[in-house]
Short mmCIF file of C-alpha atoms in Angstrom, two decimals:
data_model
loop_
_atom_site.label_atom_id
_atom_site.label_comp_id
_atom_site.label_asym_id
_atom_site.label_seq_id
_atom_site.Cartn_x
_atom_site.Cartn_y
_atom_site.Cartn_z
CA UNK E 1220 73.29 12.49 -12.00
CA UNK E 1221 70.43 14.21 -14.07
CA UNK E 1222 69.79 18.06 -12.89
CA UNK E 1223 68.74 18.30 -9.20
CA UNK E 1224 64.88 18.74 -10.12
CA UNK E 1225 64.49 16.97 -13.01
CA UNK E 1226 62.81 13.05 -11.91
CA UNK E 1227 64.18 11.65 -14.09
CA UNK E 1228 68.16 11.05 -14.76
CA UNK E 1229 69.71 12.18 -18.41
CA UNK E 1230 71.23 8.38 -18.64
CA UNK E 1231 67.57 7.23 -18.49
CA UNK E 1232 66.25 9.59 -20.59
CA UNK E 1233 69.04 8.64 -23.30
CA UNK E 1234 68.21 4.46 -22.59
CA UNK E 1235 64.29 5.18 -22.98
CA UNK E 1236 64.94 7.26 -26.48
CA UNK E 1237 68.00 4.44 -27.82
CA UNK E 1238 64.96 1.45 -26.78
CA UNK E 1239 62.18 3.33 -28.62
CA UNK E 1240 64.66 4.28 -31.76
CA UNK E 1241 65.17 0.39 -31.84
CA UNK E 1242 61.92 -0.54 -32.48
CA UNK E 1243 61.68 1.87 -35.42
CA UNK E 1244 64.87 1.01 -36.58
CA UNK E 1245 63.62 -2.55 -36.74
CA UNK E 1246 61.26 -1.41 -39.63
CA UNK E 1247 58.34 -3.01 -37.27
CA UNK E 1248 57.09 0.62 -36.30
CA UNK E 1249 57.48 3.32 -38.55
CA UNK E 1250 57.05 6.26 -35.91
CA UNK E 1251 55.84 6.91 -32.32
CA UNK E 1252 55.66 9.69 -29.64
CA UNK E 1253 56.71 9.21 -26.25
CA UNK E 1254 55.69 11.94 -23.46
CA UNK E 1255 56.88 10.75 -19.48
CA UNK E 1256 56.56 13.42 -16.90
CA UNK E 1257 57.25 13.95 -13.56
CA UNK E 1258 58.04 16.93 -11.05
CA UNK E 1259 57.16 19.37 -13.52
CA UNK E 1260 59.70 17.85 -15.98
CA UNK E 1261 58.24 17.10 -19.39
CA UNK E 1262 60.17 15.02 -21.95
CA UNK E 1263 59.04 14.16 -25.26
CA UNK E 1264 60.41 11.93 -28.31
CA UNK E 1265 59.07 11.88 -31.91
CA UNK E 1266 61.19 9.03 -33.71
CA UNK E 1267 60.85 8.29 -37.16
CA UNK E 1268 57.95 9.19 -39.73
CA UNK E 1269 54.03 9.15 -40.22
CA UNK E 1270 54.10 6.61 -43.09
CA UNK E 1271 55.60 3.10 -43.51
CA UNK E 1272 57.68 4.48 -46.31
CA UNK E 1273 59.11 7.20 -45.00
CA UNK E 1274 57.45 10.96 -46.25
CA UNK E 1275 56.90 13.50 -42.91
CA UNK E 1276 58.33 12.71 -39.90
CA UNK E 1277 56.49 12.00 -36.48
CA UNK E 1278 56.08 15.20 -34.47
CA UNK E 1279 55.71 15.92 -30.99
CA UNK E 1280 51.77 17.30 -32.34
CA UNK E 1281 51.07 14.79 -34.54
CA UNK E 1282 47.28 13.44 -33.59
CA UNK E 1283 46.93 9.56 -32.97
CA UNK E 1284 43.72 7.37 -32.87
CA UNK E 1285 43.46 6.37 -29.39
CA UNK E 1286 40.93 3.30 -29.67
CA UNK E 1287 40.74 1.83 -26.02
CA UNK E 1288 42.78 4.57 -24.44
CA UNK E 1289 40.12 7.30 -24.90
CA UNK E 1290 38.01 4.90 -22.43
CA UNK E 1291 39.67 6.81 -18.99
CA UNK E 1292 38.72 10.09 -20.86
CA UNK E 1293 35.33 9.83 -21.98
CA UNK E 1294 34.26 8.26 -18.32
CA UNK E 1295 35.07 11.69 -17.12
CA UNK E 1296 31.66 13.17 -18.31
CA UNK E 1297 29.83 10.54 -16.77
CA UNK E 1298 31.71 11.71 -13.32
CA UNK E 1299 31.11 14.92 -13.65
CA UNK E 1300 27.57 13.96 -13.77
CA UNK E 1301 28.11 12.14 -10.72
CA UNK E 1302 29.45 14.55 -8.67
CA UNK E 1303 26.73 16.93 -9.43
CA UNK E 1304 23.97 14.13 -8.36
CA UNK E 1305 22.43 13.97 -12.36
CA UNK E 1306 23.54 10.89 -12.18
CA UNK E 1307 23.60 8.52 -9.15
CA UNK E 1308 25.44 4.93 -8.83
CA UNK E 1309 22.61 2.93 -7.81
CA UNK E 1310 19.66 4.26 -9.72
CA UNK E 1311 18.78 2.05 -12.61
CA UNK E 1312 19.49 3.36 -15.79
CA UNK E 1313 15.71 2.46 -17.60
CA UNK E 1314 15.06 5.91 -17.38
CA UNK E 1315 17.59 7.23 -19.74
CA UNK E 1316 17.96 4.04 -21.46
CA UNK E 1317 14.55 2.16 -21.33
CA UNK E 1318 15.91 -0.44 -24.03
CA UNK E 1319 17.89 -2.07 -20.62
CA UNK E 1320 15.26 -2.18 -19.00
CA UNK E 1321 13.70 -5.65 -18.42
CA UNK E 1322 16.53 -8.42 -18.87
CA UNK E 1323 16.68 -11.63 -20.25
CA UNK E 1324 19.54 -13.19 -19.23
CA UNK E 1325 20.89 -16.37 -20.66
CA UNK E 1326 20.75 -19.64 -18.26
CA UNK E 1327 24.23 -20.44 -19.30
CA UNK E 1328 26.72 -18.04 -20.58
CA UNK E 1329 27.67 -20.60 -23.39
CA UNK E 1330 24.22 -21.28 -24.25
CA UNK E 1331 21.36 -20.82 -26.83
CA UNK E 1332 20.07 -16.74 -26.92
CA UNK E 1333 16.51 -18.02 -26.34
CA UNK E 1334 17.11 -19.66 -23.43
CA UNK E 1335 17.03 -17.25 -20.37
CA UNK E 1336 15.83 -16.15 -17.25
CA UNK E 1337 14.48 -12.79 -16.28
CA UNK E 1338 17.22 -10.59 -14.93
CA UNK E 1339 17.54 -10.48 -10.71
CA UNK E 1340 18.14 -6.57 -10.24
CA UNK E 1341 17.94 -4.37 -13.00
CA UNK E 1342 20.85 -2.54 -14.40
CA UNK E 1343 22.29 0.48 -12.73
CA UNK E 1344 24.79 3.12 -13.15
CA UNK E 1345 27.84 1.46 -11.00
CA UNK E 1346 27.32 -1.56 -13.45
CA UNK E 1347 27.48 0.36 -16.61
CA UNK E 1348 30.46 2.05 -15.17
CA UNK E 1349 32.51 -0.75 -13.48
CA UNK E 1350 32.19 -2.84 -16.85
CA UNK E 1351 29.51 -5.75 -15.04
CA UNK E 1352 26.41 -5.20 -16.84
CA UNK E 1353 26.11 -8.35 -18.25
CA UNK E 1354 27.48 -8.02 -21.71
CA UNK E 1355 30.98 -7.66 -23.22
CA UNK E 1356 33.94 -9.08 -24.34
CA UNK E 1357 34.73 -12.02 -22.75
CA UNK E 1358 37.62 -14.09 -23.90
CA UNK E 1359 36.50 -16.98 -22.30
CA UNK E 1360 33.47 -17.53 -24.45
CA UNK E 1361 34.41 -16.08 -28.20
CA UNK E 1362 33.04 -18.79 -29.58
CA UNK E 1363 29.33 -18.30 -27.95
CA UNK E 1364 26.26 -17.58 -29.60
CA UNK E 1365 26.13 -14.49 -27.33
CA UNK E 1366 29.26 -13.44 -28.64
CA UNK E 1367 28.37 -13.54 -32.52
CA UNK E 1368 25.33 -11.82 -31.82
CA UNK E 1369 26.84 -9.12 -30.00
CA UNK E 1370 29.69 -8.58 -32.44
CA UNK E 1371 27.48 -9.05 -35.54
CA UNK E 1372 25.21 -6.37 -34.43
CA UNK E 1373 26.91 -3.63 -31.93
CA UNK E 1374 30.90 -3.78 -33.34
CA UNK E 1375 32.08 -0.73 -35.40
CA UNK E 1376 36.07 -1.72 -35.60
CA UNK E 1377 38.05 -0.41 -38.42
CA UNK E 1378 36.85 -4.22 -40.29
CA UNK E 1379 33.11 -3.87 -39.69
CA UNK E 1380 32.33 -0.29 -40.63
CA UNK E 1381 31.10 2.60 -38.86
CA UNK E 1382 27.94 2.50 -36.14
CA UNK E 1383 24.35 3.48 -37.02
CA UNK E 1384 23.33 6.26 -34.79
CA UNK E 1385 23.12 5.70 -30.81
CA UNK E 1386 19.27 5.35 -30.93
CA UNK E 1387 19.61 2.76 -33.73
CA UNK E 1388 22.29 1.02 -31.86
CA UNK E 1389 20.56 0.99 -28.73
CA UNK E 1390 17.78 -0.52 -29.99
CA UNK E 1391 19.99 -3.76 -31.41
CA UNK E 1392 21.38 -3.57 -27.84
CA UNK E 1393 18.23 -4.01 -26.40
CA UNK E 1394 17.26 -7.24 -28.72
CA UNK E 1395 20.20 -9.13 -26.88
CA UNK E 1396 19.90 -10.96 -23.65
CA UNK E 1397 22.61 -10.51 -21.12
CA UNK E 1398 25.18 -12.99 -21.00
CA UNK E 1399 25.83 -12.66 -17.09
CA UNK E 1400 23.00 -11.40 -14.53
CA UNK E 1401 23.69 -7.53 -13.61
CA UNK E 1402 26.92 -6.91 -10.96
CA UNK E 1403 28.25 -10.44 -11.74
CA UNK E 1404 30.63 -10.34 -14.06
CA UNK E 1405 33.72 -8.00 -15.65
CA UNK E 1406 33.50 -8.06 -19.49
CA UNK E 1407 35.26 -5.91 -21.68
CA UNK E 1408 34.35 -2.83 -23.65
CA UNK E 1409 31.03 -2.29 -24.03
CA UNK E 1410 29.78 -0.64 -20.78
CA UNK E 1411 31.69 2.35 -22.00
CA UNK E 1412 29.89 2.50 -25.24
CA UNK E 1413 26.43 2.50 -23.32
CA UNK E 1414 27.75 4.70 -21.10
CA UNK E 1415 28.42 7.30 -23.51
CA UNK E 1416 24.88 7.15 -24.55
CA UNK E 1417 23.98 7.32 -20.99
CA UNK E 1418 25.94 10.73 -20.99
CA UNK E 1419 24.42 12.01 -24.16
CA UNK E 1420 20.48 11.21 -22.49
CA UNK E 1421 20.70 12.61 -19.86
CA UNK E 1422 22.73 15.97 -20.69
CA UNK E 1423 20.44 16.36 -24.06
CA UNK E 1424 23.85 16.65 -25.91
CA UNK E 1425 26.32 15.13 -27.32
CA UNK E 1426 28.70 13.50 -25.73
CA UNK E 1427 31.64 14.96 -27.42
CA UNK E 1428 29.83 18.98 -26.72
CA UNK E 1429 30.04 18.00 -23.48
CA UNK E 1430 33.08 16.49 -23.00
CA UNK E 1431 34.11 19.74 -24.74
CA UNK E 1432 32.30 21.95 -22.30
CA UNK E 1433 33.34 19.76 -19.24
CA UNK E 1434 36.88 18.52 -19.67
CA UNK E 1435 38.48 18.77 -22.66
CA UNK E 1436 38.20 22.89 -23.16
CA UNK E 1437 38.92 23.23 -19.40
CA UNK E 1438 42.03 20.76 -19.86
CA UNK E 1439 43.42 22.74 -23.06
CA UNK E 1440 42.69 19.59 -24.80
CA UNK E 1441 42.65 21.20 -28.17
CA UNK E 1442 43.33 18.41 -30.07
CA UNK E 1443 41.26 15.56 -28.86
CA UNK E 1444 37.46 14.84 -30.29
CA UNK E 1445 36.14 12.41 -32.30
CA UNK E 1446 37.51 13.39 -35.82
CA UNK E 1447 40.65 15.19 -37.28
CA UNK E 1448 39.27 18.47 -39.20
CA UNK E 1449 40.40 19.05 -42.45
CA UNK E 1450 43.04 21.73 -41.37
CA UNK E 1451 44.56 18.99 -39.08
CA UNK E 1452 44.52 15.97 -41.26
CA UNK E 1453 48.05 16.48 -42.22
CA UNK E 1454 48.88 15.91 -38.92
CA UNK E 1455 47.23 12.56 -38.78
CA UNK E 1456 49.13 9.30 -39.78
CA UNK E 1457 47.85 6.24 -41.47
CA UNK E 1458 46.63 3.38 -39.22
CA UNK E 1459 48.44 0.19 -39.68
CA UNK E 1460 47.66 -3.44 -38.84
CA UNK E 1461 50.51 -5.69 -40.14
CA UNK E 1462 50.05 -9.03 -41.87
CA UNK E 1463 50.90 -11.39 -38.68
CA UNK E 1464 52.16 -14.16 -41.32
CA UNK E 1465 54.09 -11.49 -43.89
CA UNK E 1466 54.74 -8.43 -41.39
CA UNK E 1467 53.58 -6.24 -44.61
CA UNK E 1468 51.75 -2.94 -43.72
CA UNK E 1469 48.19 -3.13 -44.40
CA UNK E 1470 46.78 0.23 -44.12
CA UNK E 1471 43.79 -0.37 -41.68
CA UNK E 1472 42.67 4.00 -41.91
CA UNK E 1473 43.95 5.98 -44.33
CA UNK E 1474 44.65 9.74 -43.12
CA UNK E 1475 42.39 11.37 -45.19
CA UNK E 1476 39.30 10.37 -46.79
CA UNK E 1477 39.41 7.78 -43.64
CA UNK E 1478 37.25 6.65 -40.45
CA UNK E 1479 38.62 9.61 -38.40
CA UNK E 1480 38.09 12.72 -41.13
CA UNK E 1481 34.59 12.78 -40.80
CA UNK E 1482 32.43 12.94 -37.71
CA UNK E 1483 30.75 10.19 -36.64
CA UNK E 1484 27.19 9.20 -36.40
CA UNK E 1485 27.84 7.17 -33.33
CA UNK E 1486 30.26 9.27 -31.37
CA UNK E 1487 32.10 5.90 -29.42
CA UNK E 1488 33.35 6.20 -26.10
CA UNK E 1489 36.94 4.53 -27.38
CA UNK E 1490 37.18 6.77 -30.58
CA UNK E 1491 38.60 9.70 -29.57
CA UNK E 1492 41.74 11.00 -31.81
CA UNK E 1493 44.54 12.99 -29.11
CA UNK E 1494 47.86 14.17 -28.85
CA UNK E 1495 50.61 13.22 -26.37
CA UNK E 1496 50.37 16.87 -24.61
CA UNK E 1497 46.24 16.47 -24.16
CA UNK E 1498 46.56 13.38 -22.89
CA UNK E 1499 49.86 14.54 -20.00
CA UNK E 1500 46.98 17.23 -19.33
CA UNK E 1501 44.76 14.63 -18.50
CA UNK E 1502 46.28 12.30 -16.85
CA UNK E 1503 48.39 15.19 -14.49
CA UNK E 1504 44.55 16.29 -13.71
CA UNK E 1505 44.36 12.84 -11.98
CA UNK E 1506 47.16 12.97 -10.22
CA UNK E 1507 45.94 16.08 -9.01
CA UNK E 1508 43.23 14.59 -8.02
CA UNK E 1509 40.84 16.79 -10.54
CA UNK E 1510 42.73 20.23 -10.09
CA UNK E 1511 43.95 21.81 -13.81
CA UNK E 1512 46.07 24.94 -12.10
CA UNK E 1513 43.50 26.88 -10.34
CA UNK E 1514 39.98 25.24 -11.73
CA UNK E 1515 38.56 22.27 -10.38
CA UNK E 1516 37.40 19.49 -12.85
CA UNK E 1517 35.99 16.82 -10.96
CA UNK E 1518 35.71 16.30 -7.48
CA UNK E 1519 38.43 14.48 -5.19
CA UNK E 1520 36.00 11.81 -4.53
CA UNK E 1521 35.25 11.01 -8.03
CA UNK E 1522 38.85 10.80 -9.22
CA UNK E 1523 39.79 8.56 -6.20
CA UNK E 1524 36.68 6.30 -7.27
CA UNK E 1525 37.35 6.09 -10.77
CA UNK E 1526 41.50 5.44 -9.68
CA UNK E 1527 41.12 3.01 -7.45
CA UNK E 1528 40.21 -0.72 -7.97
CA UNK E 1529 36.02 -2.04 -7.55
CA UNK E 1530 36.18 -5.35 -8.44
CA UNK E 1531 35.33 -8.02 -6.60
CA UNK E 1532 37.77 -11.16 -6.03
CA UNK E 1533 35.95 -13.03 -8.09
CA UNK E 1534 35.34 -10.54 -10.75
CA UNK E 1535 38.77 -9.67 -9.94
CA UNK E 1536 39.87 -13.81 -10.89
CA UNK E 1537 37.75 -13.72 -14.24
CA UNK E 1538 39.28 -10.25 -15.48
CA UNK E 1539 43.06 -12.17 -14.30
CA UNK E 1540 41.99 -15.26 -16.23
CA UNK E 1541 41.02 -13.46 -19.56
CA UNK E 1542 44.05 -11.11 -20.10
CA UNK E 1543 46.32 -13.79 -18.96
CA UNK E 1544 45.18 -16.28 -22.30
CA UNK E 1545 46.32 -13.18 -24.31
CA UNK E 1546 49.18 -12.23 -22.85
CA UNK E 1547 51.69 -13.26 -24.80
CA UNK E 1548 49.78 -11.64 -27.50
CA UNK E 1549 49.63 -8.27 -25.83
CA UNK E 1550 53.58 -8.65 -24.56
CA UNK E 1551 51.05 -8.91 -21.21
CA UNK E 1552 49.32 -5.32 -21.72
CA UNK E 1553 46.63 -4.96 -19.43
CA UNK E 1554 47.62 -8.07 -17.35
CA UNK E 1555 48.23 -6.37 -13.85
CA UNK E 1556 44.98 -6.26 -11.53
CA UNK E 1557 41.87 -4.37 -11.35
CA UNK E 1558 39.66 -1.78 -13.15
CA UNK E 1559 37.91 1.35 -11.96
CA UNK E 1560 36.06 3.20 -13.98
CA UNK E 1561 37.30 3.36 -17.65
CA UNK E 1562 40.80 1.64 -16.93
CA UNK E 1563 43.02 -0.23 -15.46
CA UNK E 1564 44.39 -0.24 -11.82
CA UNK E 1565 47.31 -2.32 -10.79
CA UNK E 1566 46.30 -4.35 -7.61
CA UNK E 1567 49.83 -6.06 -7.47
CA UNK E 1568 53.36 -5.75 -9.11
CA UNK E 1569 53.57 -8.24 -11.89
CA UNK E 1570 56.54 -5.71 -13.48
CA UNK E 1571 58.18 -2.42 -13.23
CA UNK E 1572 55.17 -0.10 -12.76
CA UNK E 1573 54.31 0.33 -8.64
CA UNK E 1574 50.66 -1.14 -7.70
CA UNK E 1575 48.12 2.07 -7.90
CA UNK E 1576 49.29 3.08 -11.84
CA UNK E 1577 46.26 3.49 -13.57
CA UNK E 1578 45.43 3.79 -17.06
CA UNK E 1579 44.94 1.98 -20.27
CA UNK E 1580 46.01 0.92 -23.62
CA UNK E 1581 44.84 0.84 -27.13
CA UNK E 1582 44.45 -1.39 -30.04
CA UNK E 1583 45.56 1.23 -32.29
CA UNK E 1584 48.95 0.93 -30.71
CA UNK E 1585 48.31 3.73 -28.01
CA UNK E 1586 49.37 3.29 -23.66
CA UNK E 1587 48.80 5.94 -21.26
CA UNK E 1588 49.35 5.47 -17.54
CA UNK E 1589 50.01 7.63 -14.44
CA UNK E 1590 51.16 6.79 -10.74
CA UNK E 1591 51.03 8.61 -7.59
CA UNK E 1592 54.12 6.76 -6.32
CA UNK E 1593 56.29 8.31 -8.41
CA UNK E 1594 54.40 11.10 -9.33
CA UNK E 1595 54.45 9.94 -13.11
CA UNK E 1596 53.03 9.85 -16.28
CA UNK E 1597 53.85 8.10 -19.42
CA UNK E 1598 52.40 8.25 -22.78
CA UNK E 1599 53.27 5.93 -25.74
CA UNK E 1600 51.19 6.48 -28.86
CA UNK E 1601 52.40 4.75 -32.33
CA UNK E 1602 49.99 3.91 -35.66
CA UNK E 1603 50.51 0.31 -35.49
CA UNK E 1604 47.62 -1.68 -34.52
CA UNK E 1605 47.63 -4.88 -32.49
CA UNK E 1606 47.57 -7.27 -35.08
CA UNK E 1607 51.23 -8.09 -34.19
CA UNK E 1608 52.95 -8.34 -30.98
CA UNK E 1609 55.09 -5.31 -32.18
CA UNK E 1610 53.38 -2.01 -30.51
CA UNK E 1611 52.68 -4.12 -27.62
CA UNK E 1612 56.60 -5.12 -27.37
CA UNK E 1613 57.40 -1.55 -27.81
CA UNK E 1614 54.88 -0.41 -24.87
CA UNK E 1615 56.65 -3.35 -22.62
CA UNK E 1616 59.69 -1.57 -23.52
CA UNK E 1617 58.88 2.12 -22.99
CA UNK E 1618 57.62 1.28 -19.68
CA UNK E 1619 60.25 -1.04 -18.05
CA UNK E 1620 62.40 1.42 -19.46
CA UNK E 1621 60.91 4.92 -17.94
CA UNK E 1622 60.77 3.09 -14.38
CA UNK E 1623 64.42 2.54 -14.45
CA UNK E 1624 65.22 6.40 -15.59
CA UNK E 1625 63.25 7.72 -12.31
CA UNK E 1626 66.13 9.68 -10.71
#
């Protein structure tokens, strides 16, 4: 038996760190961090080093690129605006964003970007928020015009270079049909991009000042923004994506002199760089349904909204169908259920993790979930992209793993 108020029982504890020292002993990972909590036990494990070929070691500080998990972060600011009725669900955004307004949308999703139809309803908050605006990634249709035009114009991954500024980028946006008419449709990504130019409109800042002012100073979140000072570079590793033929490490960001040194022009909702602690001081405000100690960050309400599945069934059967064709890609990451705002929600148990966890993962090699079941929270963050089923293995891992070490 682990001590009496622990959650989690030492055997467990010594399982989860012996599976996660595999996978860097298998030369396929060359260091992680692992934070789980859970009735106010915290447990952390840095394993191996920062660099492919050896050099520092991983510490339990050391600063990660979060990619896709910062998106359940950076939706806070657009709650906050929420709860204090700047913002409401059903208003249409033209307003703030008047390159939305108007909508072409294309007669088939498949089909030629100059033939459309003029959009039914225009698009609103809830849309931006709930990832149904009408554009995205789709997996369905990668090979559409829509798609190359999208991608070709609005993508800012490690391989395409950084983003102009959000005006600029906006305004490409806003050349673009829809693919899907507003409300219909889950697609991937992209809401959250506009969203955090939503955020930055109609606060007249920036969205990582207020993000700052709103959640991440209140939070202790020292570490997280959208760039690694100087003084902290050492603390950042290189980003890997391995050859999927060869397994060599291809350096995807180098530390410094990379993408994350500088600030960026276009301050993306799913660039934020973290630490395992900012993000348990996150994710515990959650559970706490928006309580840090004493201080209230966001309202009940809000965090129930964002936590808690809004898809429809047959948004809900198209978000199923699309992660399913890459599941054995993603060791099935992101495969279990719904979406609120900014992440996931598990509508049923397809593993170990109870329905209701809710978070997201990163293709940067990052997972962060929490569940009120269990009163948990689990961070995995590693600098191995998703170029290779490794990271994703290893997240499979670290989470059928920390279910069995509840106590």
């Amino acid at each position: 038996m682990g001590t009496s108020n622990s959650g989690f029982s030492d055997g467990g504890l010594h399982r989860l760190r012996e599976v996660l020292a595999r996978h860097v002993e298998s030369r396929k990972i060359p260091g992680l961090v692992a934070l789980v909590s859970r009735g106010g036990q915290t447990h952390v494990e840095a394993i191996g080093t920062m660099r492919h070929d050896g050099g520092s070691p991983m510490r339990r500080d050391t600063i990660f690129r979060m990619a896709s998990t910062s998106k359940p972060v950076t939706m806070a600011a657009a709650m906050v605006l929420l709860d204090e009725c700047r913002l409401r669900l059903d208003d249409p955004v033209d307003q703030w964003l008047p390159e939305l307004a108007d909508r072409q949308v294309l007669k088939r999703p498949d089909g030629p970007l100059d033939d459309t139809v003029p959009a039914q309803r225009p698009i609103t908050v809830r849309h931006l928020l709930t990832s149904t605006f009408g554009l995205g990634v789709d997996f369905e249709s990668m090979a559409s015009p829509i798609r190359a035009a999208t991608f070709e114009r609005l993508d800012y991954s490690v391989a395409s270079g950084p983003a102009p500024e959000p005006d600029e980028w906006m305004r490409r946006l806003g050349e673009l049909p829809l693919q899907y008419q507003p409300g219909v449709r889950w697609q991937y990504d992209l809401s959250h991009e506009v969203v955090g130019v939503l955020v930055s409109r109609v606060t007249g800042q920036s969205l990582e000042n207020f993000l700052r002012e709103r959640i991440l100073d209140p939070l202790g979140m020292k570490d997280t923004a959208f760039h690694v000072p100087a003084d902290k570079i050492d603390r950042l590793p290189p980003l890997y994506g391995p050859d999927p033929q060869t397994g060599e490490f291809i350096v995807w960001d180098e530390a410094a002199g990379g993408r994350s040194s500088v600030p960026p022009v276009f301050q993306g909702a799913s660039w934020l760089v973290s630490t395992a602690d900012d993000y348990h001081a996150y994710f515990q405000m959650l559970l706490n349904y928006g309580m840090h100690g004493s201080e209230r960050i966001l309202s009940r309400a809000a965090v129930q909204m964002m936590t808690t599945n809004c898809l429809s069934l047959e948004q809900q059967a198209a978000r199923d169908a699309m992660f399913s064709n890459v599941a054995h890609l993603s060791s099935g990451q992101g495969a279990n259920g719904g979406w609120g705002f900014g992440m996931a929600v598990r509508t049923h148990r397809g593993d170990y993790a109870p329905t209701g966890q809710f978070g997201w993962f990163g293709g940067t090699g990052t997972t962060a979930y929490a569940d009120r079941t269990n009163q948990l929270t689990g961070v995995l963050l590693t600098q191995v992209g998703l170029s290779t089923p490794d990271s994703p293995r290893a997240m499979n891992d670290f989470w059928t793993t920390l279910y069995q070490a509840i106590d």
